Amino acid sequence: MAEKELREIISHTINSVLPENAVKKHISKFSEIQNNNKIFLLSIGKAAWRMANAAKEILKDKIKAGIVITKYKHSLGKIDSLEIFEAGHPIPDENSLNATKIAIERIKKLPDDYIILFLISGGGSALFEMPEDNITLHDIQNITDQLLKSGAEINEINMIRKRLSRVKGGKFANLIYPKNIYALVLSDVLGDNLESIASGPAYPDKYTYNDVLNVIKKYELNINDKILSLLKKETPKNIQNAKHIIIGSVRLACEEAIKKAKELGYNTLLLTSILNAEAKEAGKIFAGIAKEIITTGNPLKPPAAIIAGGETIVYVKGTGYGGRNQELSYSFAIDIEGFENVYFSSFGTDGTDGPTDAAGGIVNGKTITKIRKKGLDPEIYLENNDTYNGLSEGEALLKTGPTGTNVNDIMILLVD
């Protein structure tokens, strides 16, 4: 019963932050959009197709043309008068560069009385990319790969990427000045920091070269002289032609998860909506909370639902296959092995965790036991960062398919 309820909470949480609803709810807040019939739409990110489709349904022929750039397999078909591109994520590829180049060319050719409806969602950093002069795609891929494997936080990753790009860190807004930009933003960044979401293409960048230098030293990045000279060049600190509205976030998703859990009869607690920790360690912490509930009834008496949101980090040491939500769920499963009536899931609201086809994991006290019964060593999967295959052996992968939204990750612990 509890696993069925856990799946109900997961489904409700994802549905609550679908981009169609968010766009339709907030687009009217820009009076400039409502009163203009010369609109060019640019939509970037994992939720780009759904956001663009919703905007087109509302504004219809006011949108004269547009570009949609989303992750592979995230397009759901044609949208009238819009060009749709799919590209690489989490590392940009040639299609990212090609689609961005076309978008910039289209916008620059528009008369200045056109306004730009800019729809932004998570994943935009990789999908919307135009390297600075003398920088190659390989350079960007190499540094992005180093940063992702180092365990760097998203703001640290972005402060490096902004300086190697002609469209990040407010540079896109400057590039198309004086055209005005009206941005609706689906946040996938803890604290909803606009300069970090999709690397802030139309938002000023507060970080300086000294901040960048600290990141390079902290993670011992391999940076050549050509790239270092670009990193020294300051980003825009003041943008005049862009307005932003946050239309969805992980906090909203957490609140909806709490709401659904209460409807199902659980005592509820929102632990945090800004969790930022190593995935493996976070799994152990949630397992500790579950044991405390079972043993003492603290911080909640069963039936208890503990909800959290955020974005964890994986320090890649092995050669396996997986994502941060799978690693978190698997770590929890190891620590909770043998405990009855405990169910847990960590999942990406976009339906894709890392480079895999799973959203995350959905585990209980029997997950690891299933693996042992097959004559396999469960610890090896965690040590090798191979939690996709570990969860597969434990019949505990959570697969939702691409959801079309992206507002960080959600963790749900149920003690029945």
mmCIF file of N, CA and C in Angstrom, residues 285-344:
data_model
loop_
_atom_site.group_PDB
_atom_site.id
_atom_site.type_symbol
_atom_site.label_atom_id
_atom_site.label_comp_id
_atom_site.label_asym_id
_atom_site.label_seq_id
_atom_site.Cartn_x
_atom_site.Cartn_y
_atom_site.Cartn_z
ATOM 1 N N ILE A 285 21.684 9.864 5.516
ATOM 2 C CA ILE A 285 20.948 10.753 6.424
ATOM 3 C C ILE A 285 19.461 10.424 6.419
ATOM 4 N N PHE A 286 18.887 10.224 5.232
ATOM 5 C CA PHE A 286 17.466 9.862 5.154
ATOM 6 C C PHE A 286 17.210 8.512 5.819
ATOM 7 N N ALA A 287 18.143 7.585 5.668
ATOM 8 C CA ALA A 287 17.997 6.278 6.330
ATOM 9 C C ALA A 287 18.022 6.458 7.852
ATOM 10 N N GLY A 288 18.890 7.356 8.329
ATOM 11 C CA GLY A 288 18.942 7.638 9.765
ATOM 12 C C GLY A 288 17.649 8.240 10.276
ATOM 13 N N ILE A 289 17.046 9.120 9.493
ATOM 14 C CA ILE A 289 15.759 9.712 9.882
ATOM 15 C C ILE A 289 14.682 8.631 9.953
ATOM 16 N N ALA A 290 14.679 7.733 8.959
ATOM 17 C CA ALA A 290 13.688 6.642 8.957
ATOM 18 C C ALA A 290 13.820 5.773 10.211
ATOM 19 N N LYS A 291 15.051 5.434 10.581
ATOM 20 C CA LYS A 291 15.280 4.603 11.775
ATOM 21 C C LYS A 291 14.844 5.329 13.044
ATOM 22 N N GLU A 292 15.067 6.637 13.076
ATOM 23 C CA GLU A 292 14.656 7.430 14.241
ATOM 24 C C GLU A 292 13.137 7.451 14.377
ATOM 25 N N ILE A 293 12.445 7.583 13.260
ATOM 26 C CA ILE A 293 10.976 7.560 13.285
ATOM 27 C C ILE A 293 10.481 6.220 13.816
ATOM 28 N N ILE A 294 11.088 5.145 13.316
ATOM 29 C CA ILE A 294 10.683 3.800 13.743
ATOM 30 C C ILE A 294 10.955 3.583 15.225
ATOM 31 N N THR A 295 12.107 4.059 15.698
ATOM 32 C CA THR A 295 12.550 3.795 17.071
ATOM 33 C C THR A 295 11.880 4.687 18.099
ATOM 34 N N THR A 296 11.772 5.993 17.800
ATOM 35 C CA THR A 296 11.307 6.941 18.819
ATOM 36 C C THR A 296 10.061 7.730 18.425
ATOM 37 N N GLY A 297 9.676 7.681 17.155
ATOM 38 C CA GLY A 297 8.550 8.508 16.716
ATOM 39 C C GLY A 297 8.931 9.942 16.463
ATOM 40 N N ASN A 298 10.227 10.230 16.393
ATOM 41 C CA ASN A 298 10.720 11.584 16.105
ATOM 42 C C ASN A 298 11.376 11.629 14.724
ATOM 43 N N PRO A 299 11.240 12.709 13.997
ATOM 44 C CA PRO A 299 10.495 13.937 14.310
ATOM 45 C C PRO A 299 8.986 13.831 14.062
ATOM 46 N N LEU A 300 8.531 12.690 13.524
ATOM 47 C CA LEU A 300 7.109 12.466 13.307
ATOM 48 C C LEU A 300 6.762 11.041 13.692
ATOM 49 N N LYS A 301 5.546 10.860 14.154
ATOM 50 C CA LYS A 301 5.074 9.500 14.409
ATOM 51 C C LYS A 301 4.525 8.903 13.116
ATOM 52 N N PRO A 302 4.706 7.610 12.905
ATOM 53 C CA PRO A 302 4.119 6.963 11.714
ATOM 54 C C PRO A 302 2.598 7.018 11.764
ATOM 55 N N PRO A 303 1.927 7.065 10.609
ATOM 56 C CA PRO A 303 2.508 7.117 9.268
ATOM 57 C C PRO A 303 3.124 8.486 8.989
ATOM 58 N N ALA A 304 4.396 8.480 8.591
ATOM 59 C CA ALA A 304 5.149 9.719 8.429
ATOM 60 C C ALA A 304 5.632 9.887 6.997
ATOM 61 N N ALA A 305 5.584 11.121 6.539
ATOM 62 C CA ALA A 305 6.114 11.470 5.221
ATOM 63 C C ALA A 305 7.084 12.632 5.386
ATOM 64 N N ILE A 306 8.344 12.388 5.049
ATOM 65 C CA ILE A 306 9.368 13.429 5.086
ATOM 66 C C ILE A 306 9.672 13.814 3.641
ATOM 67 N N ILE A 307 9.535 15.108 3.330
ATOM 68 C CA ILE A 307 9.737 15.597 1.970
ATOM 69 C C ILE A 307 10.931 16.544 1.930
ATOM 70 N N ALA A 308 11.734 16.434 0.900
ATOM 71 C CA ALA A 308 12.844 17.372 0.705
ATOM 72 C C ALA A 308 13.024 17.627 -0.782
ATOM 73 N N GLY A 309 13.675 18.730 -1.084
ATOM 74 C CA GLY A 309 14.001 19.055 -2.464
ATOM 75 C C GLY A 309 15.390 19.645 -2.532
ATOM 76 N N GLY A 310 15.978 19.610 -3.695
ATOM 77 C CA GLY A 310 17.313 20.184 -3.857
ATOM 78 C C GLY A 310 18.059 19.527 -4.988
ATOM 79 N N GLU A 311 19.368 19.505 -4.850
ATOM 80 C CA GLU A 311 20.201 18.909 -5.896
ATOM 81 C C GLU A 311 21.482 18.408 -5.254
ATOM 82 N N THR A 312 21.664 17.102 -5.261
ATOM 83 C CA THR A 312 22.845 16.512 -4.640
ATOM 84 C C THR A 312 23.988 16.390 -5.650
ATOM 85 N N ILE A 313 25.115 15.947 -5.141
ATOM 86 C CA ILE A 313 26.339 15.864 -5.934
ATOM 87 C C ILE A 313 26.879 14.441 -5.885
ATOM 88 N N VAL A 314 27.414 13.971 -6.985
ATOM 89 C CA VAL A 314 28.096 12.673 -7.034
ATOM 90 C C VAL A 314 29.570 12.908 -7.348
ATOM 91 N N TYR A 315 30.444 12.389 -6.502
ATOM 92 C CA TYR A 315 31.874 12.398 -6.793
ATOM 93 C C TYR A 315 32.182 11.114 -7.553
ATOM 94 N N VAL A 316 32.437 11.253 -8.843
ATOM 95 C CA VAL A 316 32.612 10.084 -9.702
ATOM 96 C C VAL A 316 34.012 9.492 -9.502
ATOM 97 N N LYS A 317 34.034 8.282 -8.953
ATOM 98 C CA LYS A 317 35.298 7.564 -8.744
ATOM 99 C C LYS A 317 35.334 6.268 -9.537
ATOM 100 N N GLY A 318 34.168 5.761 -9.915
ATOM 101 C CA GLY A 318 34.096 4.502 -10.640
ATOM 102 C C GLY A 318 33.810 4.711 -12.109
ATOM 103 N N THR A 319 33.490 3.625 -12.786
ATOM 104 C CA THR A 319 33.244 3.660 -14.230
ATOM 105 C C THR A 319 31.821 3.209 -14.569
ATOM 106 N N GLY A 320 30.940 3.219 -13.553
ATOM 107 C CA GLY A 320 29.591 2.698 -13.740
ATOM 108 C C GLY A 320 28.642 3.686 -14.383
ATOM 109 N N TYR A 321 27.362 3.347 -14.304
ATOM 110 C CA TYR A 321 26.293 4.065 -15.000
ATOM 111 C C TYR A 321 25.244 4.454 -13.970
ATOM 112 N N GLY A 322 24.856 5.709 -13.953
ATOM 113 C CA GLY A 322 23.852 6.122 -12.976
ATOM 114 C C GLY A 322 23.702 7.625 -12.932
ATOM 115 N N GLY A 323 22.988 8.112 -11.904
ATOM 116 C CA GLY A 323 22.767 9.536 -11.706
ATOM 117 C C GLY A 323 22.661 9.812 -10.219
ATOM 118 N N ARG A 324 22.566 11.088 -9.858
ATOM 119 C CA ARG A 324 22.611 11.440 -8.438
ATOM 120 C C ARG A 324 21.410 10.900 -7.661
ATOM 121 N N ASN A 325 20.228 10.897 -8.290
ATOM 122 C CA ASN A 325 19.045 10.383 -7.599
ATOM 123 C C ASN A 325 19.122 8.867 -7.405
ATOM 124 N N GLN A 326 19.694 8.189 -8.376
ATOM 125 C CA GLN A 326 19.870 6.745 -8.250
ATOM 126 C C GLN A 326 20.884 6.425 -7.151
ATOM 127 N N GLU A 327 21.954 7.224 -7.099
ATOM 128 C CA GLU A 327 22.966 6.990 -6.062
ATOM 129 C C GLU A 327 22.403 7.266 -4.675
ATOM 130 N N LEU A 328 21.615 8.326 -4.547
ATOM 131 C CA LEU A 328 21.005 8.661 -3.262
ATOM 132 C C LEU A 328 20.051 7.540 -2.822
ATOM 133 N N SER A 329 19.192 7.112 -3.738
ATOM 134 C CA SER A 329 18.221 6.059 -3.422
ATOM 135 C C SER A 329 18.917 4.752 -3.063
ATOM 136 N N TYR A 330 19.963 4.418 -3.807
ATOM 137 C CA TYR A 330 20.676 3.160 -3.573
ATOM 138 C C TYR A 330 21.394 3.185 -2.231
ATOM 139 N N SER A 331 22.016 4.323 -1.907
ATOM 140 C CA SER A 331 22.688 4.470 -0.612
ATOM 141 C C SER A 331 21.688 4.308 0.531
ATOM 142 N N PHE A 332 20.513 4.907 0.384
ATOM 143 C CA PHE A 332 19.444 4.749 1.376
ATOM 144 C C PHE A 332 19.072 3.275 1.520
ATOM 145 N N ALA A 333 18.912 2.584 0.401
ATOM 146 C CA ALA A 333 18.482 1.183 0.423
ATOM 147 C C ALA A 333 19.482 0.299 1.162
ATOM 148 N N ILE A 334 20.775 0.577 0.985
ATOM 149 C CA ILE A 334 21.799 -0.213 1.690
ATOM 150 C C ILE A 334 21.673 -0.021 3.196
ATOM 151 N N ASP A 335 21.486 1.212 3.631
ATOM 152 C CA ASP A 335 21.426 1.500 5.072
ATOM 153 C C ASP A 335 20.122 1.059 5.723
ATOM 154 N N ILE A 336 19.067 0.901 4.941
ATOM 155 C CA ILE A 336 17.759 0.572 5.516
ATOM 156 C C ILE A 336 17.413 -0.904 5.294
ATOM 157 N N GLU A 337 18.340 -1.681 4.770
ATOM 158 C CA GLU A 337 18.079 -3.086 4.460
ATOM 159 C C GLU A 337 17.508 -3.828 5.680
ATOM 160 N N GLY A 338 16.433 -4.553 5.435
ATOM 161 C CA GLY A 338 15.825 -5.365 6.482
ATOM 162 C C GLY A 338 14.733 -4.674 7.275
ATOM 163 N N PHE A 339 14.600 -3.360 7.156
ATOM 164 C CA PHE A 339 13.566 -2.631 7.888
ATOM 165 C C PHE A 339 12.235 -2.731 7.134
ATOM 166 N N GLU A 340 11.175 -2.978 7.887
ATOM 167 C CA GLU A 340 9.841 -3.120 7.298
ATOM 168 C C GLU A 340 9.147 -1.762 7.179
ATOM 169 N N ASN A 341 8.250 -1.664 6.207
ATOM 170 C CA ASN A 341 7.342 -0.518 6.079
ATOM 171 C C ASN A 341 8.062 0.821 5.879
ATOM 172 N N VAL A 342 9.225 0.775 5.238
ATOM 173 C CA VAL A 342 9.964 1.992 4.911
ATOM 174 C C VAL A 342 10.118 2.065 3.395
ATOM 175 N N TYR A 343 9.725 3.195 2.811
ATOM 176 C CA TYR A 343 9.770 3.368 1.362
ATOM 177 C C TYR A 343 10.371 4.738 1.052
ATOM 178 N N PHE A 344 11.168 4.772 0.009
ATOM 179 C CA PHE A 344 11.891 6.018 -0.284
ATOM 180 C C PHE A 344 12.088 6.171 -1.780
#
